[in-house]
XYZ file of C-alpha atoms in Angstrom:
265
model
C 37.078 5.544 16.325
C 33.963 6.479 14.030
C 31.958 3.720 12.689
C 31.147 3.118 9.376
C 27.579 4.244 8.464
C 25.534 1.931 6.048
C 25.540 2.529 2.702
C 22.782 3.725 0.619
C 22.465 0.082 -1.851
C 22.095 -1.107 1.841
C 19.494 1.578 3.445
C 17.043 0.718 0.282
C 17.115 -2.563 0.139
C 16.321 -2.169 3.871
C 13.712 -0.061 2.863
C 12.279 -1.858 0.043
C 11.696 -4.949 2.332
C 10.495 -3.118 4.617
C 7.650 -2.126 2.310
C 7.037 -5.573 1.143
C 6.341 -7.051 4.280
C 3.623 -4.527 4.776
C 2.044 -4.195 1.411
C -0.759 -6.197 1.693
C -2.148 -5.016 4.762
C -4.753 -3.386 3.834
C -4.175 0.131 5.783
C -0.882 0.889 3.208
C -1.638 2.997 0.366
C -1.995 0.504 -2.582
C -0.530 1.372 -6.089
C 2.586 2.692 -4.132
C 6.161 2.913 -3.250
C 8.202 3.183 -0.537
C 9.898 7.020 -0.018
C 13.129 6.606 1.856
C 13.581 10.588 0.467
C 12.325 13.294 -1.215
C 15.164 15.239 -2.763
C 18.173 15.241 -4.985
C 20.505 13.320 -2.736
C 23.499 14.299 -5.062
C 22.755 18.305 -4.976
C 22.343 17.495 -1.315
C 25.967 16.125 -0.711
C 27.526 19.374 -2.705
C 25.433 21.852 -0.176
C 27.935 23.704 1.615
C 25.140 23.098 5.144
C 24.133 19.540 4.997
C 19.830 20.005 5.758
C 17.448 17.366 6.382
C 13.797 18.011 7.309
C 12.010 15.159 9.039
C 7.740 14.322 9.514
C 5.823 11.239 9.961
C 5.597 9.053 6.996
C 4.823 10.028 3.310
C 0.923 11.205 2.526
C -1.391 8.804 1.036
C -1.706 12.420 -1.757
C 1.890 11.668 -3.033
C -0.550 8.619 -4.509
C -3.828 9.918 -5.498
C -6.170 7.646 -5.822
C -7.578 9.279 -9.596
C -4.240 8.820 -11.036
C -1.784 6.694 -8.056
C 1.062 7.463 -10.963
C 1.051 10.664 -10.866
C 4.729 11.616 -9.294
C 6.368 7.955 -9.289
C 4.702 6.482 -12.713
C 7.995 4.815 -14.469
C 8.793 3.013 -11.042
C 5.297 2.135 -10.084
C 5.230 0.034 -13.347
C 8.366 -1.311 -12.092
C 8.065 -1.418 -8.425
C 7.888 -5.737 -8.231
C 11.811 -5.535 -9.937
C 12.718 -1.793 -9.739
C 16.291 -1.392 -10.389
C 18.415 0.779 -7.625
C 19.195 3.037 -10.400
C 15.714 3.738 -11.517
C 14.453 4.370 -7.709
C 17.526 6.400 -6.887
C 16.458 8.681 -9.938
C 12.791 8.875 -9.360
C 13.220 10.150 -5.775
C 16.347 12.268 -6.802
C 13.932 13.820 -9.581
C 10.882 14.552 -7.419
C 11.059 17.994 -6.687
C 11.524 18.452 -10.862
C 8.811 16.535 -11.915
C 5.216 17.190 -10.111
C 5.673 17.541 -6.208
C 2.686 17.360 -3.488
C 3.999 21.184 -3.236
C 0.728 22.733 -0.850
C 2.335 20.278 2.045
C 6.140 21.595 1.408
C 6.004 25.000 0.484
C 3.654 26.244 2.690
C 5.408 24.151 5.705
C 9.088 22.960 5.891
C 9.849 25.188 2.635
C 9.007 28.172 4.304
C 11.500 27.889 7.098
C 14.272 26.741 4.777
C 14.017 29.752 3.087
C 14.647 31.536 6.163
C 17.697 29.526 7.111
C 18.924 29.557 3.383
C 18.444 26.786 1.659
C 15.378 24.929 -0.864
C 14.079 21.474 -2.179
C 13.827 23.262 -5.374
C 17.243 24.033 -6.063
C 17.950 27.904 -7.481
C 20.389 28.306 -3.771
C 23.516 26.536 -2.808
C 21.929 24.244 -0.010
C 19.406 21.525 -0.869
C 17.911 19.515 1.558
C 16.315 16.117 1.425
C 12.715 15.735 3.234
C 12.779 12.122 5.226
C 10.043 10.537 7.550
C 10.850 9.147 11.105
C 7.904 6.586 11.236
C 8.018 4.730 8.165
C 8.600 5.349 4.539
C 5.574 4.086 3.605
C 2.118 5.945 2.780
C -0.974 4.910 5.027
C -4.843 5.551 4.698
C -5.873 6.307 7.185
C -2.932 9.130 8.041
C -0.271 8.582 10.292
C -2.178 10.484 13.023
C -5.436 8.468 12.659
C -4.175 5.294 11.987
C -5.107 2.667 15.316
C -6.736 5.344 16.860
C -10.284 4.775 18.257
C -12.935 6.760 16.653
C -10.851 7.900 14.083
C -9.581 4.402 12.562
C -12.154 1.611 11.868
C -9.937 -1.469 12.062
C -8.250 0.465 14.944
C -7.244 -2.458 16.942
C -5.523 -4.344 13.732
C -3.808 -0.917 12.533
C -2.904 -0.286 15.922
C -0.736 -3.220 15.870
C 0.786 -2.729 12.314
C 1.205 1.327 13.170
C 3.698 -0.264 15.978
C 5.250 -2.559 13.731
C 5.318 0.155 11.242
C 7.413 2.211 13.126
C 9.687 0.050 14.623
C 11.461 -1.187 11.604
C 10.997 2.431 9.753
C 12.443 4.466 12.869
C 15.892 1.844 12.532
C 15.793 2.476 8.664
C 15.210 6.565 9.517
C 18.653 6.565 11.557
C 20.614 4.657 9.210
C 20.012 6.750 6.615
C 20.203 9.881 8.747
C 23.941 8.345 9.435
C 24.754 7.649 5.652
C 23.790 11.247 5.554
C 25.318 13.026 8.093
C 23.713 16.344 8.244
C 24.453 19.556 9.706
C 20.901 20.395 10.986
C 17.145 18.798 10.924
C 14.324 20.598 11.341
C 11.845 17.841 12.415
C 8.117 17.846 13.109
C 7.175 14.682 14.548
C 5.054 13.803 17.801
C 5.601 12.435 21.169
C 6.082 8.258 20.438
C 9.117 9.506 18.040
C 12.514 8.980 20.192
C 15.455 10.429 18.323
C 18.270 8.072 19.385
C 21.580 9.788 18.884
C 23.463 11.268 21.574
C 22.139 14.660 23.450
C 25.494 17.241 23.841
C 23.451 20.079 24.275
C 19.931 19.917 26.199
C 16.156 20.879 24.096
C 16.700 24.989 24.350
C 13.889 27.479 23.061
C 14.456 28.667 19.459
C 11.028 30.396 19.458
C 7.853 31.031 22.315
C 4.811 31.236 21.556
C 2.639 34.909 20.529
C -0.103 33.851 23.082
C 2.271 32.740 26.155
C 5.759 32.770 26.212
C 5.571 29.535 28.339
C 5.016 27.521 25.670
C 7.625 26.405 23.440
C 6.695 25.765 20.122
C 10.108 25.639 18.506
C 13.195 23.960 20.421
C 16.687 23.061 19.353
C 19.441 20.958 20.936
C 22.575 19.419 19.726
C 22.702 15.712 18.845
C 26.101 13.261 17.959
C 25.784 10.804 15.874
C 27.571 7.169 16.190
C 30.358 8.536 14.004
C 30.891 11.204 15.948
C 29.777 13.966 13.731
C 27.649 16.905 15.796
C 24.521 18.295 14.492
C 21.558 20.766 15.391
C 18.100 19.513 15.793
C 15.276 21.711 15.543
C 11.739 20.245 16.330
C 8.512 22.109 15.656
C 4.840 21.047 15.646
C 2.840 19.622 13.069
C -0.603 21.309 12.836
C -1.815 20.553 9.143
C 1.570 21.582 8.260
C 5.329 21.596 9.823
C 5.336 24.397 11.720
C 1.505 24.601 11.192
C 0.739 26.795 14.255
C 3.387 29.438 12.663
C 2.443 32.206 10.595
C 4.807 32.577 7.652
C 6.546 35.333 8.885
C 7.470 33.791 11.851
C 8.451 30.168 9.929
C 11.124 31.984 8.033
C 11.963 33.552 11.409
C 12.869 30.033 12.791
C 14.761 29.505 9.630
C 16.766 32.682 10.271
C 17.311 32.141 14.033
C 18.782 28.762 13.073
C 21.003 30.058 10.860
C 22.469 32.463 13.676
C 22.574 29.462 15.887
C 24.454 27.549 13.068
C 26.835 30.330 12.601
C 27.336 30.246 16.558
C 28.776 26.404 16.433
C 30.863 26.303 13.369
């Protein structure tokens, strides 16, 4: 029997309490918001291929510090008694209104367009962009934050970077089971544990041009607690998703996943 997955009212105010419980320390982004997605979530549930993409947590640039209301200025103003309506709207308009577009088109969008589909509409499938770790911006990044040498107040951010994750990986997989894609394409790093069911063991999508030992993309087939089957594909992040990629060989992973798509249905 398949479970009933969360609902989306329920996923934000998850995530929205999420963020207040960390907004004062002093490592989150101030003059920000919470990102449970980038995307048009209702273009998203009319794509004939359901798409998600998946990094870390959002970048402290999608708030820059000369003008923090830049791509989220309505809700901003709002944020202490932001409506669902209004959030819903701002994060369904993003890719419209003024995107952080060097990070996606030169990384995730580049293999989409290989497999078929864009954040920026003009083609049938439409993905939404999600983070694993938390939905919530840090300075330092993700990858410096609690790290010694990198992160000043290391030890404290250390700490919070656990605590961090640990509620915003639960509010990741709810939402990735209110949304129950067809394929992810994920670049995330070696403390982030999918936790749906493996039918299908990590299998090389893609070697590497120096040494076909290394693997730098993988896929595998994942179940989710309602029993719908999907395709993971995990890359690296260098810079970028998929940063050790030349284009060319991005929209190649894009392309080989859509052949591997075509293989299950």
């Amino acid at each position: 029997m398949e479970k009933a997955a969360p609902s989306l009212t329920s996923i934000m105010e998850e995530c929205m309490n999420h963020f207040w419980r960390f907004s004062k320390e002093k490592c989150v982004v101030q003059h920000s918001i919470p990102v449970l997605y980038f995307g048009d979530h209702d273009r998203y549930l009319r794509s004939p291929i359901k798409v998600v993409t998946a990094a870390l947590n959002p970048s402290l640039n999608e708030f820059p510090k000369s003008n923090p209301t830049q791509r989220f200025g309505y809700i901003l103003e709002q944020s202490s008694h932001l409506s669902e309506a209004d959030y819903r709207q701002a994060l369904n308009d993003y890719f419209r209104v003024d995107p952080y577009s060097s990070w996606f088109q030169n990384g995730f969008e580049k293999v989409l367009a290989g497999f078929g589909a864009s954040y920026y509409g003009g083609i049938e499938n439409v993905p939404l962009q999600t983070d694993f770790c938390t939905p919530i911006a840090t300075d330092p990044t993700w990858g410096n934050l609690g790290r010694r040498g990198e992160d000043p107040n290391y030890a404290v951010n250390a700490r919070i970077k656990r605590d961090l994750q640990r509620e915003g990986s639960r509010i990741w997989h709810n939402l990735i089971e209110l949304l129950q894609p067809d394929i992810i394409f994920s670049c995330l790093n070696s403390t982030c544990k999918i936790e749906f069911d493996i039918i299908e063991k990590p299998q090389p999508l893609m070697d590497s041009p120096q040494t076909n030992s290394e693997r730098v993309v993988v896929y595998s087939r994942m179940r989710l607690k309602s029993g719908k089957e999907f395709i993971s594909v995990q890359g690296r992040t260098i810079s970028l998703p998929f940063g050790s990629l030349s284009d060319k060989r991005k929209h190649e992973v894009g392309m080989r996943a859509r052949a591997l798509f075509k293989r299950y249905v």
